[in-house]
Coordinates of N, CA and C in Angstrom, one line a residue:
M1015 N 96.4 124.4 158.9 CA 96.5 123.4 157.8 C 95.3 122.3 157.8
S1016 N 94.4 122.5 156.8 CA 93.2 121.4 156.8 C 93.7 120.1 156.3
S1017 N 93.1 119.1 156.8 CA 93.4 117.6 156.2 C 92.1 117.1 155.4
I1018 N 92.5 116.1 154.6 CA 91.3 115.6 154.0 C 90.1 115.1 155.2
F1019 N 90.7 114.8 156.3 CA 89.5 114.0 157.2 C 88.8 115.2 158.0
D1020 N 88.9 116.4 157.7 CA 88.4 117.4 158.3 C 87.0 117.3 157.7
K1021 N 86.9 117.0 156.4 CA 85.6 117.3 155.5 C 84.9 115.8 155.4
V1022 N 85.4 114.9 156.2 CA 84.5 113.6 156.4 C 83.7 113.5 157.5
Q1023 N 82.3 113.1 156.8 CA 81.2 113.3 157.9 C 81.5 112.1 159.0
P1024 N 81.1 112.4 160.2 CA 81.5 111.3 161.2 C 80.8 110.0 161.0
A1025 N 79.8 109.9 160.3 CA 79.2 108.6 159.8 C 80.1 107.5 159.1
V1026 N 80.9 108.6 158.3 CA 81.9 107.8 157.2 C 83.0 107.3 158.2
K1027 N 83.6 108.2 159.1 CA 84.6 107.9 160.1 C 84.2 106.8 160.8
K1028 N 83.1 106.8 161.6 CA 82.5 105.8 162.3 C 82.6 104.5 161.7
E1029 N 82.0 104.3 160.5 CA 81.8 103.0 159.7 C 83.1 102.5 159.2
T1030 N 84.0 103.5 158.7 CA 85.4 103.0 158.5 C 86.0 102.4 159.4
K1031 N 86.1 102.9 160.6 CA 86.8 102.4 161.9 C 85.9 101.0 162.1
R1032 N 84.9 101.0 162.2 CA 84.1 99.5 162.3 C 84.4 98.6 161.2
V1033 N 84.8 98.9 159.9 CA 85.4 98.1 158.9 C 86.8 97.7 159.1
A1034 N 87.6 98.6 159.6 CA 88.8 98.3 160.0 C 89.1 97.5 161.0
M1035 N 88.0 97.5 162.1 CA 88.2 96.5 162.9 C 87.5 95.0 162.5
I1036 N 86.6 94.9 161.7 CA 86.1 93.9 161.0 C 87.2 93.0 160.3
T1037 N 87.8 93.9 159.6 CA 89.1 93.5 158.6 C 90.2 93.0 159.5
A1038 N 90.8 93.5 160.6 CA 91.5 93.2 161.6 C 91.4 91.9 162.0
V1039 N 90.0 91.7 162.6 CA 89.6 90.3 163.1 C 89.6 89.3 162.1
G1040 N 89.1 89.6 160.7 CA 89.4 88.8 159.6 C 91.0 88.3 159.3
L1041 N 91.7 89.2 159.5 CA 93.1 89.0 159.2 C 93.6 88.1 160.1
V1042 N 93.3 88.4 161.4 CA 93.7 87.5 162.6 C 93.3 85.9 162.5
L1043 N 92.0 85.9 162.1 CA 91.5 84.7 161.8 C 92.1 83.8 160.6
M1044 N 92.4 84.7 159.6 CA 92.9 84.0 158.4 C 94.3 83.6 158.8
W1045 N 95.3 84.3 159.6 CA 96.5 84.0 160.0 C 96.6 82.8 160.8
I1046 N 95.5 82.8 161.5 CA 95.2 81.3 162.5 C 95.2 80.3 161.7
L1047 N 94.2 80.5 160.4 CA 93.9 79.3 159.8 C 95.2 79.0 158.8
F1048 N 95.8 80.1 158.4 CA 97.1 79.7 157.7 C 98.1 78.7 158.6
A1049 N 98.1 79.0 160.0 CA 99.0 78.3 160.8 C 98.6 77.0 160.9
G1050 N 97.4 76.9 161.2 CA 96.7 75.3 161.4 C 97.2 74.6 160.2
L1051 N 96.7 75.0 159.0 CA 96.9 74.6 157.9 C 98.6 74.2 157.5
H1052 N 99.2 75.3 157.9 CA 100.7 74.8 157.7 C 101.4 74.0 158.8
F1053 N 100.9 73.8 159.8 CA 101.3 72.8 160.8 C 100.7 71.2 160.2
A1054 N 99.7 71.3 159.6 CA 99.0 70.1 159.1 C 99.6 69.6 157.7
M1055 N 100.1 70.7 156.9 CA 100.4 70.3 155.6 C 101.7 71.2 155.4
P1056 N 102.9 71.4 156.0 CA 104.0 72.1 155.9 C 104.5 72.4 154.5
D1057 N 104.2 71.4 153.6 CA 104.9 71.3 152.3 C 103.9 72.3 151.4
K1058 N 102.8 72.3 151.6 CA 101.8 72.7 150.8 C 101.3 74.2 151.2
V1059 N 101.4 74.5 152.4 CA 100.8 75.8 152.8 C 101.8 76.6 153.6
P1060 N 102.3 77.7 153.2 CA 103.3 78.3 153.8 C 102.8 79.1 155.0
L1061 N 103.8 79.5 155.9 CA 103.5 80.4 157.0 C 104.6 81.2 156.9
D1062 N 105.0 82.1 156.1 CA 106.3 83.0 156.1 C 105.7 84.6 156.1
Y1063 N 106.7 85.2 155.8 CA 106.4 86.7 155.5 C 105.4 87.2 154.2
T1064 N 105.4 86.2 153.3 CA 104.4 86.5 152.2 C 103.0 86.4 152.7
V1065 N 102.8 85.7 153.7 CA 101.4 85.5 154.1 C 100.9 86.7 154.8
F1066 N 102.0 87.2 155.6 CA 101.7 88.3 156.4 C 101.7 89.7 155.6
L1067 N 102.6 89.9 154.8 CA 102.5 91.0 153.7 C 101.3 91.0 152.8
G1068 N 100.9 89.9 152.3 CA 99.7 89.8 151.8 C 98.2 90.2 152.2
G1069 N 98.3 89.8 153.4 CA 97.3 90.0 154.3 C 97.2 91.6 154.7
I1070 N 98.4 92.1 155.1 CA 98.4 93.5 155.6 C 98.0 94.2 154.1
G1071 N 98.7 94.0 153.1 CA 98.2 94.8 151.9 C 96.8 94.7 151.4
G1072 N 96.2 93.4 151.4 CA 94.9 93.4 151.1 C 93.9 93.8 152.1
G1073 N 94.3 93.6 153.6 CA 93.4 94.4 154.4 C 93.4 95.9 154.4
L1074 N 94.6 96.7 154.0 CA 94.6 98.0 153.5 C 93.9 98.3 152.5
I1075 N 93.9 97.8 151.6 CA 93.2 97.7 150.4 C 91.7 97.8 150.4
A1076 N 91.2 97.0 151.2 CA 89.7 96.8 151.6 C 89.3 97.7 152.2
V1077 N 89.9 98.2 153.3 CA 89.6 99.5 154.3 C 89.6 100.7 153.2
L1078 N 90.7 100.9 152.5 CA 90.6 102.0 151.8 C 89.6 102.1 150.8
N1079 N 89.2 100.9 150.2 CA 88.1 100.7 149.1 C 86.7 101.3 149.8
F1080 N 86.6 100.7 151.2 CA 85.2 101.3 151.9 C 85.4 102.7 152.0
F1081 N 86.5 103.3 152.6 CA 86.5 104.5 153.0 C 86.2 105.5 151.8
L1082 N 86.9 105.3 150.6 CA 86.7 106.0 149.3 C 85.2 105.8 149.0
M1083 N 84.7 104.4 149.0 CA 83.2 104.3 148.9 C 82.4 105.5 149.6
G1084 N 82.5 105.5 151.1 CA 82.0 106.3 151.8 C 82.2 107.9 151.3
L1085 N 83.5 108.3 151.2 CA 83.6 109.6 150.7 C 82.8 109.9 149.4
A1086 N 82.5 108.9 148.4 CA 81.8 109.0 147.1 C 80.3 109.3 147.4
V1087 N 79.9 108.5 148.5 CA 78.5 108.5 148.7 C 78.2 110.1 149.4
Q1088 N 79.0 110.4 150.3 CA 79.2 111.9 150.9 C 79.1 112.9 149.9
K1089 N 79.7 112.8 148.9 CA 79.7 113.6 147.8 C 78.6 113.6 146.9
A1090 N 78.1 112.3 146.6 CA 77.0 112.3 145.8 C 75.7 112.7 146.7
A1091 N 75.7 112.7 148.0 CA 74.7 113.2 148.7 C 74.3 114.7 148.6
S1092 N 75.7 115.3 148.5 CA 75.7 116.8 148.5 C 75.3 117.2 147.0
A1093 N 75.4 116.4 146.0 CA 75.3 116.9 144.5 C 73.8 117.6 144.5
T1094 N 73.9 118.3 143.6 CA 72.5 119.3 143.5 C 71.4 118.5 142.5
D1095 N 72.0 117.7 141.8 CA 70.9 117.0 140.9 C 71.3 115.5 140.8
E1096 N 70.2 114.7 140.5 CA 70.3 113.3 140.5 C 71.6 112.8 139.5
G1097 N 71.5 113.3 138.3 CA 72.5 112.8 137.2 C 74.1 113.2 137.7
T1098 N 74.2 114.3 138.2 CA 75.4 114.5 138.8 C 75.9 113.2 139.7
A1099 N 75.2 113.3 140.7 CA 75.2 112.1 141.8 C 75.4 110.9 141.3
R1100 N 74.7 110.4 140.2 CA 74.8 109.1 139.5 C 76.4 108.8 139.1
M1101 N 76.6 110.2 138.4 CA 77.8 110.2 137.7 C 79.0 109.8 138.6
K1102 N 79.1 110.6 139.8 CA 80.0 110.5 140.6 C 80.3 109.3 141.4
L1103 N 79.1 108.4 141.5 CA 79.1 107.3 142.2 C 79.6 106.2 141.1
K1104 N 79.3 106.3 139.9 CA 79.8 105.4 138.6 C 81.3 105.6 138.7
A1105 N 81.8 106.7 138.5 CA 83.1 107.1 138.5 C 83.9 106.5 139.6
S1106 N 83.2 106.7 141.0 CA 84.0 106.1 142.2 C 84.2 104.7 142.0
Y1107 N 83.0 103.9 141.6 CA 82.8 102.6 141.4 C 84.2 102.0 140.6
S1108 N 84.1 102.8 139.3 CA 85.2 102.3 138.2 C 86.5 102.3 139.1
Q1109 N 87.0 103.6 139.6 CA 88.2 103.8 140.1 C 88.4 102.7 141.2
R1110 N 87.5 102.5 142.2 CA 87.7 101.7 143.4 C 88.0 100.2 142.7
F1111 N 87.1 100.1 141.8 CA 87.5 98.5 141.2 C 88.7 98.2 140.6
L1112 N 89.0 99.3 140.0 CA 90.4 99.1 139.2 C 91.6 99.3 140.4
M1113 N 91.5 99.9 141.3 CA 92.4 99.9 142.4 C 92.5 98.4 143.0
M1114 N 91.5 97.7 143.1 CA 91.4 96.4 143.6 C 91.7 95.4 142.9
M1115 N 91.5 95.5 141.5 CA 92.0 94.7 140.5 C 93.6 94.9 140.3
L1116 N 93.9 96.0 140.3 CA 95.5 96.2 140.3 C 96.2 95.5 141.5
W1117 N 95.5 95.5 142.7 CA 96.2 94.9 143.9 C 96.0 93.4 143.7
V1118 N 94.8 92.8 143.2 CA 94.9 91.5 142.7 C 96.0 90.8 142.1
I1119 N 96.3 91.9 140.9 CA 97.4 91.5 140.0 C 98.6 91.5 140.6
A1120 N 98.9 92.4 141.6 CA 100.0 92.7 142.2 C 100.2 91.4 143.3
A1121 N 99.2 91.1 143.9 CA 99.3 90.0 144.9 C 99.7 88.6 144.2
I1122 N 99.1 88.5 143.0 CA 99.4 87.3 142.3 C 100.7 87.1 141.7
V1123 N 101.1 88.3 140.9 CA 102.2 88.4 140.5 C 103.6 88.6 141.3
A1124 N 103.7 89.5 142.2 CA 104.9 89.8 143.1 C 105.2 88.7 144.1
P1125 N 106.3 88.4 144.1 CA 106.7 87.2 144.9 C 106.7 87.4 146.3
C1126 N 106.6 88.7 146.7 CA 106.5 89.1 148.2 C 105.2 89.0 148.7
F1127 N 104.2 88.4 148.0 CA 102.8 88.3 148.6 C 102.3 86.9 148.4
H1128 N 101.7 86.5 149.2 CA 100.9 85.1 149.2 C 99.6 85.4 148.5
F1129 N 99.4 85.0 147.3 CA 98.0 85.4 146.6 C 97.0 85.1 147.4
V1130 N 96.6 84.0 148.0 CA 95.5 83.9 148.8 C 95.2 84.8 150.0
A1131 N 96.6 84.9 150.5 CA 96.5 85.9 151.9 C 96.1 87.3 151.3
G1132 N 96.8 87.8 150.1 CA 96.5 89.1 149.6 C 95.2 89.3 149.0
I1133 N 94.3 88.1 148.5 CA 93.2 88.4 147.9 C 91.9 88.3 149.0
A1134 N 92.1 87.3 149.7 CA 91.0 86.9 150.8 C 90.5 88.2 151.4
P1135 N 91.6 89.0 152.1 CA 91.1 90.3 152.9 C 90.0 91.1 152.1
L1136 N 89.9 91.3 150.8 CA 88.9 91.9 150.0 C 87.8 91.6 150.2
L1137 N 87.5 90.2 150.8 CA 86.0 89.7 151.2 C 85.6 90.0 152.5
F1138 N 86.6 90.5 153.2 CA 86.3 90.7 154.7 C 85.2 91.7 155.4
P1139 N 85.6 92.8 154.7 CA 84.3 94.0 155.0 C 83.0 93.6 155.0
G1140 N 82.7 93.1 153.5 CA 81.4 92.7 153.3 C 80.8 91.4 153.9
T1141 N 81.5 90.5 154.1 CA 81.3 89.5 154.9 C 81.0 89.7 156.3
G1142 N 82.2 90.4 157.0 CA 81.8 91.0 158.3 C 80.9 91.7 158.7
I1143 N 80.5 92.7 157.9 CA 79.3 93.5 158.0 C 78.1 92.8 157.8
K1144 N 78.0 91.9 157.1 CA 76.8 90.7 157.2 C 76.6 89.9 158.5
I1145 N 77.8 89.5 158.7 CA 77.9 88.6 160.0 C 77.2 89.6 161.4
V1146 N 78.0 90.6 161.5 CA 77.6 91.7 162.7 C 76.3 92.0 162.5
G1147 N 75.7 92.1 161.2 CA 74.3 92.5 161.1 C 73.3 91.4 161.5
I1148 N 73.6 90.1 161.3 CA 73.0 88.9 161.7 C 72.8 88.8 163.3
F1149 N 74.0 89.2 163.9 CA 74.0 89.0 165.4 C 73.4 90.2 166.1
H1150 N 73.4 91.3 165.3 CA 73.0 92.8 166.0 C 71.3 92.9 165.7
N1151 N 70.8 92.0 164.9 CA 69.5 92.0 164.5 C 68.6 91.0 165.4
K1152 N 69.5 89.9 165.9 CA 68.8 88.9 166.8 C 68.8 89.4 168.4
N1153 N 69.8 90.4 168.6 CA 69.6 91.0 170.1 C 68.6 92.1 170.1

């Protein structure tokens, strides 16, 4: 029985793991920030299950978005002509953007998620990759 992961190139797996680690570090730092703000302003900043559920949900969506982008690039690279590759990438971008917007709406509307904790993790992969790149290039 073959799985979807059998066809995934090693580079996509490696970078997705890296993004998952970056996102996990970002989540922990976000939760520490929420804890600090909660202790400074307990009436204004909550530290309850909604913060943790929002963070986990947003983190999963962020990593899934990156993984699906890697799969789309992999498929586009194997396309025979440039027009097909461009069309696959555009379709993937639209679908991934829709997925993230649906998550943002759910994070804002659903009472089980803290909206900031649900939306902020979507920024962690891009920001983390840039920060790692800065420190990696200096060494």
